[in-house]
């Protein structure tokens, strides 16, 4: 079983490779996606390290002059996807992109790939990416934490990578949809509508997109004008982890002048993440910066605290209690949202399903802080989901049914890099 799944995962990455960049899956997602490519690189690194570096290098070909790495790179126009480049109307060269970003996981992968094979050649590849990573992290600090408080905000649910999380319901309810352009979704022609966001969600997604387009995607004006501005614990904790890895890279690669700036980012995020602690829920939750309203339930982001390097027992003890409570209610961990919450839907995108890449980050953090039993529960559940339902985009935490896209690149990649018993990085 393990050998056949390893071959299948390998074949998925090769099959979704369009020549230096990888699509998440053909049809549903026909372009290069930001954080998908980073996890894909970790998968490629298990059998072709040169190709892994190339995945990250092609991703940063889409970087804007202000440092932002967009969430979609439109290297070609595919009429089977909406919203495409004609809707976003960005001015990036040499190819169009979307107008906002996605979770900043790239520095984490660069450190992993370099430290597992610290050759001179890989050092040069890492050094080539380092200034681009600095610019990307500086963009987050400048444009998504403009107050300097250390809780990172998003201007669109898509920027979080967790599009229809129940915690977006309240801030999305405040978005005016009376002037949105007519549009035709394409996602529901590829997968069942019951697995995707609702039309009312898409109406609001388009209204937010149009607000960014109206100001020419100017990063200051986007934040000022977006009807949606929400501090996100997942982005905040992923960026905190990524900054720690970026600091380690600076020290290993000889970028001494950059160390002070990175240390400042880390200190700011360590202070700011406390503002997302929800005393009522006893977990880190979202916070609507327009209304001040906190998220109502526990999302999988709450379990990223160890991954971010947070070790305070006042935080981790309640987190473990939530973990154990939720583990008693589902068959497979970790659901993207608390099954005790009324917004939970076990098959609808980010309202409940298990995502292998989030499980990877959660389990890695747990293991790094010595919580090996819970880490292994997450890894084994992920293995069982893939064995049961293949390399699906996401899975039901209740019965393990695969959902969304199939032959999915990042699910295959985390199998190779983490879930599989043999996942050592091998130099090409």
Short mmCIF file of N, CA and C in Angstrom, two decimals, residues 175 239 282 341 408:
data_model
loop_
_atom_site.label_atom_id
_atom_site.label_comp_id
_atom_site.label_asym_id
_atom_site.label_seq_id
_atom_site.Cartn_x
_atom_site.Cartn_y
_atom_site.Cartn_z
N UNK A 175 -20.77 43.15 3.86
CA UNK A 175 -20.31 43.55 2.53
C UNK A 175 -21.51 43.83 1.63
N UNK A 239 3.03 33.35 9.53
CA UNK A 239 4.05 34.37 9.29
C UNK A 239 5.07 34.41 10.43
N UNK A 282 -11.64 30.45 24.53
CA UNK A 282 -10.39 29.86 25.03
C UNK A 282 -9.55 29.29 23.87
N UNK A 341 -19.94 23.63 16.43
CA UNK A 341 -20.43 24.94 15.99
C UNK A 341 -21.50 24.76 14.92
N UNK A 408 -4.79 15.62 -6.46
CA UNK A 408 -4.47 16.97 -5.99
C UNK A 408 -3.00 17.07 -5.58
#
